[in-house]
């Protein structure tokens, strides 16, 4: 079992990694998008790739908005009784890198948002996502009627993307949460950003295709690459309503995961 | 590639810039974002530089790493500064630098007063950090990352986002 001190240092190191290294599957998607694009959009994607390289070689954060840290803590059998101690260590580790590390203090008081679950797993898993507010500001919730059709859901997502236009740094990753309560759907849509693996289900593929008819393009300058990936996470639905939450992740959709 | 040096010289002609053109910003620019715009518009603060001929960069940097003058310093969303921007162009401001589309009233102000809006590459804070040669806080230090930094840049790449005739590179604005 990790001591609180070593846990705090582990969290701090992972937080620094989170803001300066992009997950490889996303970097690959951006690189492919550049190869398949032209004109201004191609130029924008090229600059984004230069930036990814600059951050990797210098350790300077990819984006100055190092965000609000949103964390999913899944307490396994090894730590189930120690949730409080671990939560405290995460808070301190995240504060440490804001006080003396390369992260910007963007909040009135540095405090990560932590979702804690007791899992049946042997190990304790942590997912950390720095949520920048250029994209977080474009988060949407729709309370839809029971029996809502897929087409209507896709139209809602399309409408949200049209409202966001080029503001939250496209090309985007889309996180969708459907079902549960309003708050559960929003949480799921945020988690979906972290879980996006670019392997699309038929529904996610439909959302992706429709979204890319919008023409917003990388950097909002017009083009075919408005959205690179879509992930849907679901919860059982109440008989009287279906919450749909839409999280738009900027191209710099940062996430780290590690075990304790 | 065309280079644009700030503050602008008397002979610089912004009307020759066209939306979609990539240019390199050189010289001195000033960061300012939400809080400074709110304070100055309410008359609770002043701009510590002459607006005429200068450029405002919508940016709140991260702390500098050892050996760097400034940390990650990409652009923030320009749209939030839209309500405050026309009067700055009216006051002689030459350019704003940020990310994403602008409102109709900002585009109208560019046409009326002959300014430009430069679109920096969103999320590219590490790339822009490599273009910074010097940086110092010149006002509102208590605002932390929202302080006004005077930043000397070299070969700082941007697109002309909206030119002085109101032509724009952005899709789906004004919605």
CSV table of C-alpha atoms in Angstrom, one decimal, chain A residues 42-202:
chain,number,residue,atom,x,y,z
A,42,UNK,CA,-4.5,21.5,-43.2
A,43,UNK,CA,-2.5,24.5,-42.0
A,44,UNK,CA,-4.3,24.5,-38.6
A,45,UNK,CA,-3.8,20.7,-38.1
A,46,UNK,CA,-0.1,21.1,-39.0
A,47,UNK,CA,0.3,23.8,-36.3
A,48,UNK,CA,-1.5,21.5,-33.8
A,49,UNK,CA,1.0,18.7,-34.5
A,50,UNK,CA,3.9,21.1,-34.1
A,51,UNK,CA,2.5,22.1,-30.8
A,52,UNK,CA,2.2,18.5,-29.6
A,53,UNK,CA,5.8,18.0,-30.5
A,54,UNK,CA,6.9,21.3,-28.7
A,55,UNK,CA,5.1,20.2,-25.6
A,56,UNK,CA,6.6,16.8,-25.6
A,57,UNK,CA,10.1,18.0,-26.1
A,58,UNK,CA,10.0,21.0,-23.7
A,59,UNK,CA,7.6,19.9,-21.0
A,60,UNK,CA,5.6,23.1,-21.4
A,61,UNK,CA,1.9,22.3,-21.1
A,62,UNK,CA,0.1,21.7,-24.4
A,63,UNK,CA,-2.5,24.3,-23.6
A,64,UNK,CA,-2.3,27.1,-21.1
A,65,UNK,CA,-5.7,26.2,-19.8
A,66,UNK,CA,-4.6,23.3,-17.6
A,67,UNK,CA,-8.2,23.2,-16.5
A,68,UNK,CA,-10.2,21.9,-13.5
A,69,UNK,CA,-9.0,18.4,-12.7
A,70,UNK,CA,-11.9,15.9,-13.0
A,71,UNK,CA,-11.0,12.5,-11.5
A,72,UNK,CA,-12.7,9.1,-11.4
A,73,UNK,CA,-11.4,7.1,-8.4
A,74,UNK,CA,-12.4,3.5,-8.4
A,75,UNK,CA,-11.6,2.0,-5.1
A,76,UNK,CA,-10.6,-1.7,-5.5
A,77,UNK,CA,-10.4,-4.4,-2.8
A,78,UNK,CA,-7.0,-3.2,-1.8
A,79,UNK,CA,-8.1,0.3,-0.8
A,80,UNK,CA,-11.9,0.2,-0.2
A,81,UNK,CA,-11.6,1.3,3.4
A,82,UNK,CA,-9.2,4.0,2.6
A,83,UNK,CA,-11.2,6.3,0.4
A,84,UNK,CA,-10.9,9.3,2.6
A,85,UNK,CA,-7.1,9.1,2.8
A,86,UNK,CA,-6.7,8.6,-1.0
A,87,UNK,CA,-9.1,11.5,-1.8
A,88,UNK,CA,-7.0,13.7,0.5
A,89,UNK,CA,-3.8,12.7,-1.3
A,90,UNK,CA,-5.3,13.4,-4.7
A,91,UNK,CA,-6.4,16.9,-3.5
A,92,UNK,CA,-2.9,17.6,-2.2
A,93,UNK,CA,-1.1,16.2,-5.2
A,94,UNK,CA,-3.2,18.3,-7.6
A,95,UNK,CA,-2.6,21.4,-5.4
A,96,UNK,CA,1.1,20.8,-5.3
A,97,UNK,CA,1.5,21.0,-9.1
A,98,UNK,CA,-0.5,24.3,-9.1
A,99,UNK,CA,1.6,25.8,-6.3
A,100,UNK,CA,5.0,24.9,-7.5
A,101,UNK,CA,4.6,23.2,-10.9
A,102,UNK,CA,3.9,24.1,-14.5
A,103,UNK,CA,0.1,24.3,-14.1
A,104,UNK,CA,-2.0,27.4,-14.2
A,105,UNK,CA,-4.1,28.2,-11.2
A,106,UNK,CA,-7.4,28.8,-13.0
A,107,UNK,CA,-9.8,28.4,-10.1
A,108,UNK,CA,-10.7,30.6,-7.1
A,109,UNK,CA,-9.3,27.7,-5.0
A,110,UNK,CA,-7.6,24.7,-6.5
A,111,UNK,CA,-9.9,21.7,-6.0
A,112,UNK,CA,-10.3,18.7,-8.2
A,113,UNK,CA,-13.7,17.3,-8.9
A,114,UNK,CA,-13.5,13.7,-7.7
A,115,UNK,CA,-16.1,10.9,-8.5
A,116,UNK,CA,-15.5,8.0,-6.1
A,117,UNK,CA,-16.9,4.5,-6.7
A,118,UNK,CA,-16.3,1.2,-4.9
A,119,UNK,CA,-15.4,-1.3,-7.6
A,120,UNK,CA,-15.0,-5.0,-7.3
A,121,UNK,CA,-11.6,-4.9,-8.9
A,122,UNK,CA,-8.5,-6.0,-7.1
A,123,UNK,CA,-6.6,-2.8,-7.9
A,124,UNK,CA,-7.6,0.8,-7.4
A,125,UNK,CA,-7.9,2.7,-10.7
A,126,UNK,CA,-7.6,6.5,-11.3
A,127,UNK,CA,-8.6,8.4,-14.4
A,128,UNK,CA,-7.6,12.1,-14.4
A,129,UNK,CA,-8.8,14.6,-17.0
A,130,UNK,CA,-7.8,18.3,-16.9
A,131,UNK,CA,-11.0,20.0,-18.2
A,132,UNK,CA,-10.2,23.2,-20.0
A,133,UNK,CA,-13.1,25.7,-20.1
A,134,UNK,CA,-12.9,26.7,-23.7
A,135,UNK,CA,-14.7,23.4,-24.3
A,136,UNK,CA,-16.3,22.9,-20.9
A,137,UNK,CA,-18.4,26.0,-21.5
A,138,UNK,CA,-20.1,24.2,-24.4
A,139,UNK,CA,-21.7,21.4,-22.4
A,140,UNK,CA,-25.4,20.7,-23.0
A,141,UNK,CA,-28.2,18.9,-21.3
A,142,UNK,CA,-31.5,17.9,-23.0
A,143,UNK,CA,-34.3,16.2,-21.1
A,144,UNK,CA,-35.9,14.1,-23.9
A,145,UNK,CA,-39.2,12.1,-23.8
A,146,UNK,CA,-39.2,8.4,-23.4
A,147,UNK,CA,-39.0,6.5,-26.6
A,148,UNK,CA,-37.0,9.2,-28.2
A,149,UNK,CA,-35.6,8.1,-31.6
A,150,UNK,CA,-31.9,7.9,-32.5
A,151,UNK,CA,-32.5,10.5,-35.2
A,152,UNK,CA,-33.8,13.0,-32.7
A,153,UNK,CA,-30.7,12.5,-30.5
A,154,UNK,CA,-28.4,13.0,-33.4
A,155,UNK,CA,-30.2,16.2,-34.4
A,156,UNK,CA,-29.8,17.5,-30.8
A,157,UNK,CA,-26.0,16.8,-30.9
A,158,UNK,CA,-25.8,18.4,-34.3
A,159,UNK,CA,-27.6,21.5,-33.0
A,160,UNK,CA,-25.2,21.8,-30.0
A,161,UNK,CA,-22.2,21.6,-32.3
A,162,UNK,CA,-23.7,24.3,-34.5
A,163,UNK,CA,-24.0,26.5,-31.4
A,164,UNK,CA,-20.5,25.9,-30.4
A,165,UNK,CA,-19.2,26.5,-33.9
A,166,UNK,CA,-15.4,26.9,-33.9
A,167,UNK,CA,-15.1,28.3,-30.3
A,168,UNK,CA,-14.0,25.2,-28.3
A,169,UNK,CA,-10.9,24.3,-30.5
A,170,UNK,CA,-12.0,21.8,-33.1
A,171,UNK,CA,-11.4,19.1,-34.2
A,172,UNK,CA,-13.4,17.7,-31.3
A,173,UNK,CA,-13.9,14.6,-29.3
A,174,UNK,CA,-17.6,14.2,-28.4
A,175,UNK,CA,-18.7,12.6,-25.1
A,176,UNK,CA,-22.4,11.6,-24.8
A,177,UNK,CA,-24.2,10.5,-21.7
A,178,UNK,CA,-27.7,9.0,-22.0
A,179,UNK,CA,-30.0,7.9,-19.2
A,180,UNK,CA,-30.1,8.0,-15.4
A,181,UNK,CA,-30.7,11.4,-14.0
A,182,UNK,CA,-29.7,14.8,-15.3
A,183,UNK,CA,-26.5,14.8,-13.2
A,184,UNK,CA,-25.7,11.2,-14.0
A,185,UNK,CA,-26.0,11.9,-17.8
A,186,UNK,CA,-23.6,14.9,-17.5
A,187,UNK,CA,-21.1,12.9,-15.5
A,188,UNK,CA,-21.2,10.1,-18.0
A,189,UNK,CA,-20.7,12.5,-20.9
A,190,UNK,CA,-17.6,13.9,-19.2
A,191,UNK,CA,-16.3,10.3,-18.5
A,192,UNK,CA,-17.0,9.4,-22.1
A,193,UNK,CA,-14.4,12.0,-23.2
A,194,UNK,CA,-11.8,10.0,-21.2
A,195,UNK,CA,-13.1,6.7,-22.5
A,196,UNK,CA,-13.2,7.6,-26.2
A,197,UNK,CA,-11.0,5.0,-28.1
A,198,UNK,CA,-12.1,5.9,-31.6
A,199,UNK,CA,-13.6,2.5,-32.1
A,200,UNK,CA,-17.1,3.5,-33.0
A,201,UNK,CA,-20.4,1.6,-32.5
A,202,UNK,CA,-22.9,2.0,-35.4
